[in-house]
Amino acid sequence: MTGPVRFGWAGLWGAALAASFSPPAGQVLFATLAIGVIGMAHGASDLDVVKRERQFPFLAAYGLVILICLFWWHGAPALALPVFLLASALHFALEDAPDGRSPERLARGISMIAAPATLHLQAFSAILHEAAPGFSMPDSLAVGIAIMGGACASGLIAVGLIRQDRRLLTGTLALLLLPPFVGFSMGFLILHALPQTRQRRDQLNCTSYLRYLQATWPVLTAALLLAAGTIVVMHPVDNAGIQPLFAVLAALAIPHMLITPLFESRHQA
């Protein structure tokens, strides 16, 4: 690990720990920056992994799904939220351990969503309620999610110890121990977004992350502008900022999960 990389990780962990002891608004801000800026980079190359002749229909489908997600979250958030969480768990299960056995892949998908509830059930439930007004989750279901998340996280920690896999260990422990917003942000970056960014960088034959950002900056800028616009529009009706954050995440993540795999070409010309 080079000096700048060590410095970057030290800064990220320092910000995560500071956010963990901050009021909820500080934790939302950390999640917004960590997921929306650092984590978004791996999806910024979606257009670049599609063959040129298929890029127009790809953009049309991608944009349509973004609009559907935004209107859906505005009109029926109580239904959009569980669908988004289930789709995310499936995506993480499929992408984070593509060569792993089914139990590990299932545990990765479940723990990414449910492990933050294990030690922070009240905060986890409050976040879901703020994210989707009208969404109600029975106490028994919430407890079941927390237990399932803890069981999956424990299994992954055991696997990480056996393999001496520091990435799996630190990502899973972050999900389990840190407050939900901060824990998910760090787990998402460590276990999913940063490995996916590296994979995309190699796929596009970029020799460095700077070259990768230079190649993908138009899409990344458009995504950031969309996120900022959505938050500005929705924030007046949600002073906590949680609902617009989830709306943006869903609008950008769902087409990345559903549309990109349909158009992606693994063999670039």
PDB file of C-alpha atoms in Angstrom:
ATOM      1  CA  MET A   1       0.000   0.000   0.000  1.00  0.00           C
ATOM      2  CA  THR A   2       1.522   3.299  -1.105  1.00  0.00           C
ATOM      3  CA  GLY A   3       1.804   6.426   1.032  1.00  0.00           C
ATOM      4  CA  PRO A   4      -1.070   8.339  -0.626  1.00  0.00           C
ATOM      5  CA  VAL A   5      -3.326   5.282  -0.360  1.00  0.00           C
ATOM      6  CA  ARG A   6      -2.513   4.898   3.348  1.00  0.00           C
ATOM      7  CA  PHE A   7      -3.206   8.595   3.858  1.00  0.00           C
ATOM      8  CA  GLY A   8      -6.516   8.284   2.017  1.00  0.00           C
ATOM      9  CA  TRP A   9      -7.641   5.306   4.109  1.00  0.00           C
ATOM     10  CA  ALA A  10      -6.545   7.057   7.316  1.00  0.00           C
ATOM     11  CA  GLY A  11      -8.582  10.112   6.350  1.00  0.00           C
ATOM     12  CA  LEU A  12     -11.626   8.008   5.453  1.00  0.00           C
ATOM     13  CA  TRP A  13     -11.528   6.043   8.702  1.00  0.00           C
ATOM     14  CA  GLY A  14     -10.965   9.238  10.669  1.00  0.00           C
ATOM     15  CA  ALA A  15     -14.027  10.810   9.061  1.00  0.00           C
ATOM     16  CA  ALA A  16     -16.051   7.633   9.719  1.00  0.00           C
ATOM     17  CA  LEU A  17     -15.138   7.583  13.399  1.00  0.00           C
ATOM     18  CA  ALA A  18     -15.875  11.302  13.749  1.00  0.00           C
ATOM     19  CA  ALA A  19     -19.254  10.806  12.066  1.00  0.00           C
ATOM     20  CA  SER A  20     -20.014   7.881  14.381  1.00  0.00           C
ATOM     21  CA  PHE A  21     -19.961  10.237  17.358  1.00  0.00           C
ATOM     22  CA  SER A  22     -21.791  13.028  15.532  1.00  0.00           C
ATOM     23  CA  PRO A  23     -25.513  13.846  15.570  1.00  0.00           C
ATOM     24  CA  PRO A  24     -27.661  12.087  12.936  1.00  0.00           C
ATOM     25  CA  ALA A  25     -27.218  14.971  10.493  1.00  0.00           C
ATOM     26  CA  GLY A  26     -23.449  14.413  10.540  1.00  0.00           C
ATOM     27  CA  GLN A  27     -23.914  10.722   9.836  1.00  0.00           C
ATOM     28  CA  VAL A  28     -26.228  11.468   6.908  1.00  0.00           C
ATOM     29  CA  LEU A  29     -23.654  13.912   5.546  1.00  0.00           C
ATOM     30  CA  PHE A  30     -20.904  11.286   5.803  1.00  0.00           C
ATOM     31  CA  ALA A  31     -23.066   8.728   4.004  1.00  0.00           C
ATOM     32  CA  THR A  32     -23.924  11.236   1.287  1.00  0.00           C
ATOM     33  CA  LEU A  33     -20.266  12.003   0.598  1.00  0.00           C
ATOM     34  CA  ALA A  34     -18.933   8.468   1.027  1.00  0.00           C
ATOM     35  CA  ILE A  35     -21.591   6.705  -1.052  1.00  0.00           C
ATOM     36  CA  GLY A  36     -22.520   9.537  -3.385  1.00  0.00           C
ATOM     37  CA  VAL A  37     -19.025  10.737  -4.284  1.00  0.00           C
ATOM     38  CA  ILE A  38     -16.509   7.937  -3.645  1.00  0.00           C
ATOM     39  CA  GLY A  39     -18.869   5.020  -4.142  1.00  0.00           C
ATOM     40  CA  MET A  40     -20.565   6.452  -7.214  1.00  0.00           C
ATOM     41  CA  ALA A  41     -17.317   6.260  -9.196  1.00  0.00           C
ATOM     42  CA  HIS A  42     -17.729   2.571 -10.005  1.00  0.00           C
ATOM     43  CA  GLY A  43     -21.082   3.195 -11.702  1.00  0.00           C
ATOM     44  CA  ALA A  44     -19.747   6.188 -13.629  1.00  0.00           C
ATOM     45  CA  SER A  45     -18.188   3.809 -16.167  1.00  0.00           C
ATOM     46  CA  ASP A  46     -21.500   2.105 -17.028  1.00  0.00           C
ATOM     47  CA  LEU A  47     -21.617   3.867 -20.400  1.00  0.00           C
ATOM     48  CA  ASP A  48     -18.017   2.927 -21.189  1.00  0.00           C
ATOM     49  CA  VAL A  49     -18.632  -0.815 -20.832  1.00  0.00           C
ATOM     50  CA  VAL A  50     -21.373  -0.710 -23.476  1.00  0.00           C
ATOM     51  CA  LYS A  51     -20.530  -1.060 -27.164  1.00  0.00           C
ATOM     52  CA  ARG A  52     -20.836   2.212 -29.068  1.00  0.00           C
ATOM     53  CA  GLU A  53     -23.682   1.028 -31.294  1.00  0.00           C
ATOM     54  CA  ARG A  54     -25.753   0.127 -28.225  1.00  0.00           C
ATOM     55  CA  GLN A  55     -25.105   3.288 -26.200  1.00  0.00           C
ATOM     56  CA  PHE A  56     -28.192   5.235 -27.343  1.00  0.00           C
ATOM     57  CA  PRO A  57     -30.749   2.556 -26.353  1.00  0.00           C
ATOM     58  CA  PHE A  58     -28.723   1.990 -23.190  1.00  0.00           C
ATOM     59  CA  LEU A  59     -28.953   5.675 -22.231  1.00  0.00           C
ATOM     60  CA  ALA A  60     -32.654   5.748 -23.058  1.00  0.00           C
ATOM     61  CA  ALA A  61     -33.384   2.723 -20.866  1.00  0.00           C
ATOM     62  CA  TYR A  62     -31.099   3.998 -18.101  1.00  0.00           C
ATOM     63  CA  GLY A  63     -32.755   7.421 -18.047  1.00  0.00           C
ATOM     64  CA  LEU A  64     -36.244   5.928 -18.110  1.00  0.00           C
ATOM     65  CA  VAL A  65     -35.513   3.748 -15.075  1.00  0.00           C
ATOM     66  CA  ILE A  66     -34.046   6.738 -13.228  1.00  0.00           C
ATOM     67  CA  LEU A  67     -37.267   8.708 -13.800  1.00  0.00           C
ATOM     68  CA  ILE A  68     -39.447   5.752 -12.792  1.00  0.00           C
ATOM     69  CA  CYS A  69     -37.468   5.331  -9.561  1.00  0.00           C
ATOM     70  CA  LEU A  70     -37.713   9.020  -8.670  1.00  0.00           C
ATOM     71  CA  PHE A  71     -41.473   9.183  -9.313  1.00  0.00           C
ATOM     72  CA  TRP A  72     -41.996   5.849  -7.552  1.00  0.00           C
ATOM     73  CA  TRP A  73     -40.125   7.004  -4.475  1.00  0.00           C
ATOM     74  CA  HIS A  74     -42.082  10.245  -4.462  1.00  0.00           C
ATOM     75  CA  GLY A  75     -45.455   8.567  -4.950  1.00  0.00           C
ATOM     76  CA  ALA A  76     -45.142   5.255  -3.096  1.00  0.00           C
ATOM     77  CA  PRO A  77     -42.013   5.232  -0.924  1.00  0.00           C
ATOM     78  CA  ALA A  78     -43.400   2.567   1.420  1.00  0.00           C
ATOM     79  CA  LEU A  79     -43.409   0.117  -1.493  1.00  0.00           C
ATOM     80  CA  ALA A  80     -40.251   1.393  -3.183  1.00  0.00           C
ATOM     81  CA  LEU A  81     -38.112   0.956  -0.054  1.00  0.00           C
ATOM     82  CA  PRO A  82     -38.416  -2.824   0.474  1.00  0.00           C
ATOM     83  CA  VAL A  83     -38.061  -3.457  -3.281  1.00  0.00           C
ATOM     84  CA  PHE A  84     -34.877  -1.356  -3.308  1.00  0.00           C
ATOM     85  CA  LEU A  85     -33.438  -3.141  -0.282  1.00  0.00           C
ATOM     86  CA  LEU A  86     -34.164  -6.593  -1.709  1.00  0.00           C
ATOM     87  CA  ALA A  87     -32.710  -5.649  -5.104  1.00  0.00           C
ATOM     88  CA  SER A  88     -29.606  -4.267  -3.400  1.00  0.00           C
ATOM     89  CA  ALA A  89     -29.100  -7.419  -1.337  1.00  0.00           C
ATOM     90  CA  LEU A  90     -29.376  -9.527  -4.490  1.00  0.00           C
ATOM     91  CA  HIS A  91     -26.927  -7.267  -6.331  1.00  0.00           C
ATOM     92  CA  PHE A  92     -24.347  -7.488  -3.545  1.00  0.00           C
ATOM     93  CA  ALA A  93     -24.777 -11.258  -3.365  1.00  0.00           C
ATOM     94  CA  LEU A  94     -24.128 -11.637  -7.086  1.00  0.00           C
ATOM     95  CA  GLU A  95     -21.300  -9.131  -7.442  1.00  0.00           C
ATOM     96  CA  ASP A  96     -19.217  -9.208  -4.264  1.00  0.00           C
ATOM     97  CA  ALA A  97     -18.141 -12.866  -4.380  1.00  0.00           C
ATOM     98  CA  PRO A  98     -18.693 -14.015  -7.984  1.00  0.00           C
ATOM     99  CA  ASP A  99     -16.539 -17.107  -7.439  1.00  0.00           C
ATOM    100  CA  GLY A 100     -17.844 -17.864  -3.957  1.00  0.00           C
ATOM    101  CA  ARG A 101     -20.222 -20.610  -2.973  1.00  0.00           C
ATOM    102  CA  SER A 102     -23.914 -19.900  -2.598  1.00  0.00           C
ATOM    103  CA  PRO A 103     -23.898 -19.651   1.254  1.00  0.00           C
ATOM    104  CA  GLU A 104     -21.157 -17.017   1.187  1.00  0.00           C
ATOM    105  CA  ARG A 105     -22.821 -15.029  -1.569  1.00  0.00           C
ATOM    106  CA  LEU A 106     -26.141 -15.135   0.263  1.00  0.00           C
ATOM    107  CA  ALA A 107     -24.464 -14.051   3.508  1.00  0.00           C
ATOM    108  CA  ARG A 108     -22.753 -11.140   1.777  1.00  0.00           C
ATOM    109  CA  GLY A 109     -25.999  -9.884   0.292  1.00  0.00           C
ATOM    110  CA  ILE A 110     -27.964 -10.199   3.519  1.00  0.00           C
ATOM    111  CA  SER A 111     -25.283  -8.807   5.813  1.00  0.00           C
ATOM    112  CA  MET A 112     -24.764  -5.673   3.709  1.00  0.00           C
ATOM    113  CA  ILE A 113     -28.388  -4.720   4.328  1.00  0.00           C
ATOM    114  CA  ALA A 114     -29.210  -6.395   7.660  1.00  0.00           C
ATOM    115  CA  ALA A 115     -25.976  -6.371   9.699  1.00  0.00           C
ATOM    116  CA  PRO A 116     -26.305  -2.648  10.568  1.00  0.00           C
ATOM    117  CA  ALA A 117     -29.506  -3.558  12.440  1.00  0.00           C
ATOM    118  CA  THR A 118     -27.864  -6.147  14.692  1.00  0.00           C
ATOM    119  CA  LEU A 119     -26.402  -3.772  17.286  1.00  0.00           C
ATOM    120  CA  HIS A 120     -28.309  -0.632  16.289  1.00  0.00           C
ATOM    121  CA  LEU A 121     -31.860  -1.851  15.794  1.00  0.00           C
ATOM    122  CA  GLN A 122     -33.607   1.311  16.994  1.00  0.00           C
ATOM    123  CA  ALA A 123     -31.517   3.594  14.774  1.00  0.00           C
ATOM    124  CA  PHE A 124     -31.908   1.194  11.833  1.00  0.00           C
ATOM    125  CA  SER A 125     -35.695   1.162  12.175  1.00  0.00           C
ATOM    126  CA  ALA A 126     -35.807   4.960  12.523  1.00  0.00           C
ATOM    127  CA  ILE A 127     -33.798   5.380   9.304  1.00  0.00           C
ATOM    128  CA  LEU A 128     -36.176   3.161   7.337  1.00  0.00           C
ATOM    129  CA  HIS A 129     -39.164   5.074   8.681  1.00  0.00           C
ATOM    130  CA  GLU A 130     -37.585   8.416   7.684  1.00  0.00           C
ATOM    131  CA  ALA A 131     -36.570   7.060   4.274  1.00  0.00           C
ATOM    132  CA  ALA A 132     -40.099   6.003   3.368  1.00  0.00           C
ATOM    133  CA  PRO A 133     -42.954   7.750   5.182  1.00  0.00           C
ATOM    134  CA  GLY A 134     -45.775   5.295   5.652  1.00  0.00           C
ATOM    135  CA  PHE A 135     -43.463   2.305   5.791  1.00  0.00           C
ATOM    136  CA  SER A 136     -44.054   0.258   8.923  1.00  0.00           C
ATOM    137  CA  MET A 137     -42.154  -2.809   9.943  1.00  0.00           C
ATOM    138  CA  PRO A 138     -43.464  -5.123  12.683  1.00  0.00           C
ATOM    139  CA  ASP A 139     -41.161  -5.406  15.678  1.00  0.00           C
ATOM    140  CA  SER A 140     -40.871  -9.146  15.147  1.00  0.00           C
ATOM    141  CA  LEU A 141     -39.668  -8.621  11.563  1.00  0.00           C
ATOM    142  CA  ALA A 142     -37.167  -5.982  12.660  1.00  0.00           C
ATOM    143  CA  VAL A 143     -35.748  -8.321  15.296  1.00  0.00           C
ATOM    144  CA  GLY A 144     -35.619 -11.127  12.747  1.00  0.00           C
ATOM    145  CA  ILE A 145     -33.651  -8.920  10.342  1.00  0.00           C
ATOM    146  CA  ALA A 146     -31.228  -7.989  13.115  1.00  0.00           C
ATOM    147  CA  ILE A 147     -30.680 -11.634  14.087  1.00  0.00           C
ATOM    148  CA  MET A 148     -30.250 -12.711  10.465  1.00  0.00           C
ATOM    149  CA  GLY A 149     -27.799  -9.887   9.806  1.00  0.00           C
ATOM    150  CA  GLY A 150     -25.785 -10.797  12.880  1.00  0.00           C
ATOM    151  CA  ALA A 151     -25.691 -14.467  11.943  1.00  0.00           C
ATOM    152  CA  CYS A 152     -24.521 -13.722   8.399  1.00  0.00           C
ATOM    153  CA  ALA A 153     -21.937 -11.229   9.625  1.00  0.00           C
ATOM    154  CA  SER A 154     -20.606 -13.754  12.165  1.00  0.00           C
ATOM    155  CA  GLY A 155     -20.236 -16.345   9.432  1.00  0.00           C
ATOM    156  CA  LEU A 156     -18.378 -13.899   7.198  1.00  0.00           C
ATOM    157  CA  ILE A 157     -16.066 -12.897  10.039  1.00  0.00           C
ATOM    158  CA  ALA A 158     -15.239 -16.564  10.543  1.00  0.00           C
ATOM    159  CA  VAL A 159     -14.550 -16.948   6.822  1.00  0.00           C
ATOM    160  CA  GLY A 160     -12.405 -13.817   6.876  1.00  0.00           C
ATOM    161  CA  LEU A 161     -10.338 -15.160   9.768  1.00  0.00           C
ATOM    162  CA  ILE A 162      -9.834 -18.516   8.064  1.00  0.00           C
ATOM    163  CA  ARG A 163      -8.794 -16.890   4.785  1.00  0.00           C
ATOM    164  CA  GLN A 164      -6.947 -14.026   6.476  1.00  0.00           C
ATOM    165  CA  ASP A 165      -9.047 -11.752   4.282  1.00  0.00           C
ATOM    166  CA  ARG A 166      -8.628  -8.299   5.793  1.00  0.00           C
ATOM    167  CA  ARG A 167     -11.065  -6.692   3.356  1.00  0.00           C
ATOM    168  CA  LEU A 168     -13.862  -9.074   4.315  1.00  0.00           C
ATOM    169  CA  LEU A 169     -13.076  -8.687   8.020  1.00  0.00           C
ATOM    170  CA  THR A 170     -12.903  -4.896   8.113  1.00  0.00           C
ATOM    171  CA  GLY A 171     -15.926  -4.408   5.850  1.00  0.00           C
ATOM    172  CA  THR A 172     -18.088  -6.810   7.837  1.00  0.00           C
ATOM    173  CA  LEU A 173     -16.989  -5.394  11.197  1.00  0.00           C
ATOM    174  CA  ALA A 174     -17.768  -1.889   9.963  1.00  0.00           C
ATOM    175  CA  LEU A 175     -21.283  -3.003   9.001  1.00  0.00           C
ATOM    176  CA  LEU A 176     -21.764  -4.624  12.371  1.00  0.00           C
ATOM    177  CA  LEU A 177     -20.195  -2.168  14.814  1.00  0.00           C
ATOM    178  CA  LEU A 178     -20.552   1.360  13.450  1.00  0.00           C
ATOM    179  CA  PRO A 179     -23.854   3.296  13.444  1.00  0.00           C
ATOM    180  CA  PRO A 180     -26.047   2.241  10.504  1.00  0.00           C
ATOM    181  CA  PHE A 181     -25.354   5.085   8.084  1.00  0.00           C
ATOM    182  CA  VAL A 182     -21.629   5.097   8.784  1.00  0.00           C
ATOM    183  CA  GLY A 183     -21.329   1.316   8.959  1.00  0.00           C
ATOM    184  CA  PHE A 184     -23.162   0.746   5.698  1.00  0.00           C
ATOM    185  CA  SER A 185     -21.117   3.460   3.973  1.00  0.00           C
ATOM    186  CA  MET A 186     -17.809   1.889   5.012  1.00  0.00           C
ATOM    187  CA  GLY A 187     -18.997  -1.658   4.332  1.00  0.00           C
ATOM    188  CA  PHE A 188     -20.299  -0.604   0.927  1.00  0.00           C
ATOM    189  CA  LEU A 189     -17.007   1.036   0.000  1.00  0.00           C
ATOM    190  CA  ILE A 190     -14.763  -1.731   1.313  1.00  0.00           C
ATOM    191  CA  LEU A 191     -16.707  -4.749   0.118  1.00  0.00           C
ATOM    192  CA  HIS A 192     -18.368  -3.488  -3.049  1.00  0.00           C
ATOM    193  CA  ALA A 193     -17.703  -0.053  -4.511  1.00  0.00           C
ATOM    194  CA  LEU A 194     -13.902   0.131  -4.346  1.00  0.00           C
ATOM    195  CA  PRO A 195     -13.283  -3.434  -5.620  1.00  0.00           C
ATOM    196  CA  GLN A 196     -15.794  -2.785  -8.420  1.00  0.00           C
ATOM    197  CA  THR A 197     -14.052   0.498  -9.279  1.00  0.00           C
ATOM    198  CA  ARG A 198     -10.722  -1.300  -9.529  1.00  0.00           C
ATOM    199  CA  GLN A 199     -12.284  -3.970 -11.736  1.00  0.00           C
ATOM    200  CA  ARG A 200     -13.822  -1.344 -14.019  1.00  0.00           C
ATOM    201  CA  ARG A 201     -10.513   0.556 -14.140  1.00  0.00           C
ATOM    202  CA  ASP A 202      -8.722  -2.573 -15.327  1.00  0.00           C
ATOM    203  CA  GLN A 203     -11.548  -3.386 -17.746  1.00  0.00           C
ATOM    204  CA  LEU A 204     -11.169   0.026 -19.381  1.00  0.00           C
ATOM    205  CA  ASN A 205      -7.361  -0.356 -19.488  1.00  0.00           C
ATOM    206  CA  CYS A 206      -6.830   2.732 -17.331  1.00  0.00           C
ATOM    207  CA  THR A 207      -3.380   2.733 -15.751  1.00  0.00           C
ATOM    208  CA  SER A 208      -4.456   4.745 -12.706  1.00  0.00           C
ATOM    209  CA  TYR A 209      -7.561   5.957 -10.896  1.00  0.00           C
ATOM    210  CA  LEU A 210      -6.858   9.456 -12.198  1.00  0.00           C
ATOM    211  CA  ARG A 211      -7.049   8.151 -15.771  1.00  0.00           C
ATOM    212  CA  TYR A 212     -10.240   6.311 -14.849  1.00  0.00           C
ATOM    213  CA  LEU A 213     -11.819   9.516 -13.531  1.00  0.00           C
ATOM    214  CA  GLN A 214     -10.687  11.392 -16.638  1.00  0.00           C
ATOM    215  CA  ALA A 215     -12.429   8.775 -18.776  1.00  0.00           C
ATOM    216  CA  THR A 216     -15.663   8.754 -16.780  1.00  0.00           C
ATOM    217  CA  TRP A 217     -16.009  12.335 -15.540  1.00  0.00           C
ATOM    218  CA  PRO A 218     -18.962  13.331 -17.813  1.00  0.00           C
ATOM    219  CA  VAL A 219     -21.194  10.548 -16.450  1.00  0.00           C
ATOM    220  CA  LEU A 220     -19.979  11.061 -12.887  1.00  0.00           C
ATOM    221  CA  THR A 221     -20.682  14.802 -13.140  1.00  0.00           C
ATOM    222  CA  ALA A 222     -24.173  14.151 -14.519  1.00  0.00           C
ATOM    223  CA  ALA A 223     -24.876  11.720 -11.666  1.00  0.00           C
ATOM    224  CA  LEU A 224     -23.699  14.251  -9.074  1.00  0.00           C
ATOM    225  CA  LEU A 225     -25.869  16.972 -10.610  1.00  0.00           C
ATOM    226  CA  LEU A 226     -28.877  14.652 -10.600  1.00  0.00           C
ATOM    227  CA  ALA A 227     -28.227  13.784  -6.966  1.00  0.00           C
ATOM    228  CA  ALA A 228     -27.819  17.430  -5.961  1.00  0.00           C
ATOM    229  CA  GLY A 229     -30.990  18.440  -7.808  1.00  0.00           C
ATOM    230  CA  THR A 230     -33.046  15.679  -6.244  1.00  0.00           C
ATOM    231  CA  ILE A 231     -31.830  16.509  -2.756  1.00  0.00           C
ATOM    232  CA  VAL A 232     -32.559  20.225  -3.241  1.00  0.00           C
ATOM    233  CA  VAL A 233     -36.090  19.495  -4.496  1.00  0.00           C
ATOM    234  CA  MET A 234     -36.963  16.943  -1.810  1.00  0.00           C
ATOM    235  CA  HIS A 235     -35.081  18.389   1.159  1.00  0.00           C
ATOM    236  CA  PRO A 236     -37.710  21.008   2.128  1.00  0.00           C
ATOM    237  CA  VAL A 237     -40.175  18.203   2.887  1.00  0.00           C
ATOM    238  CA  ASP A 238     -37.577  16.146   4.768  1.00  0.00           C
ATOM    239  CA  ASN A 239     -35.406  18.154   7.119  1.00  0.00           C
ATOM    240  CA  ALA A 240     -33.392  15.062   8.040  1.00  0.00           C
ATOM    241  CA  GLY A 241     -32.282  14.581   4.444  1.00  0.00           C
ATOM    242  CA  ILE A 242     -32.813  10.808   4.658  1.00  0.00           C
ATOM    243  CA  GLN A 243     -35.669  10.455   2.178  1.00  0.00           C
ATOM    244  CA  PRO A 244     -33.926  12.360  -0.648  1.00  0.00           C
ATOM    245  CA  LEU A 245     -30.719  10.413   0.017  1.00  0.00           C
ATOM    246  CA  PHE A 246     -32.534   7.101  -0.402  1.00  0.00           C
ATOM    247  CA  ALA A 247     -34.394   8.406  -3.466  1.00  0.00           C
ATOM    248  CA  VAL A 248     -31.096   9.358  -5.114  1.00  0.00           C
ATOM    249  CA  LEU A 249     -29.459   6.060  -4.194  1.00  0.00           C
ATOM    250  CA  ALA A 250     -32.360   4.099  -5.657  1.00  0.00           C
ATOM    251  CA  ALA A 251     -32.529   6.212  -8.820  1.00  0.00           C
ATOM    252  CA  LEU A 252     -28.834   5.700  -9.532  1.00  0.00           C
ATOM    253  CA  ALA A 253     -28.451   2.154  -8.234  1.00  0.00           C
ATOM    254  CA  ILE A 254     -31.463   0.413  -9.787  1.00  0.00           C
ATOM    255  CA  PRO A 255     -30.506   1.122 -13.430  1.00  0.00           C
ATOM    256  CA  HIS A 256     -26.916   0.192 -12.577  1.00  0.00           C
ATOM    257  CA  MET A 257     -28.204  -3.132 -11.231  1.00  0.00           C
ATOM    258  CA  LEU A 258     -30.810  -3.866 -13.909  1.00  0.00           C
ATOM    259  CA  ILE A 259     -29.926  -2.073 -17.143  1.00  0.00           C
ATOM    260  CA  THR A 260     -26.133  -2.224 -17.257  1.00  0.00           C
ATOM    261  CA  PRO A 261     -25.894  -6.058 -17.123  1.00  0.00           C
ATOM    262  CA  LEU A 262     -28.262  -6.269 -20.111  1.00  0.00           C
ATOM    263  CA  PHE A 263     -26.025  -4.083 -22.286  1.00  0.00           C
ATOM    264  CA  GLU A 264     -22.552  -4.619 -20.837  1.00  0.00           C
ATOM    265  CA  SER A 265     -19.824  -6.008 -23.068  1.00  0.00           C
ATOM    266  CA  ARG A 266     -17.025  -7.716 -21.159  1.00  0.00           C
ATOM    267  CA  HIS A 267     -14.740  -7.554 -24.183  1.00  0.00           C
ATOM    268  CA  GLN A 268     -14.033  -4.007 -25.138  1.00  0.00           C
ATOM    269  CA  ALA A 269     -12.850  -3.213 -28.656  1.00  0.00           C
TER     270      ALA A 269
END
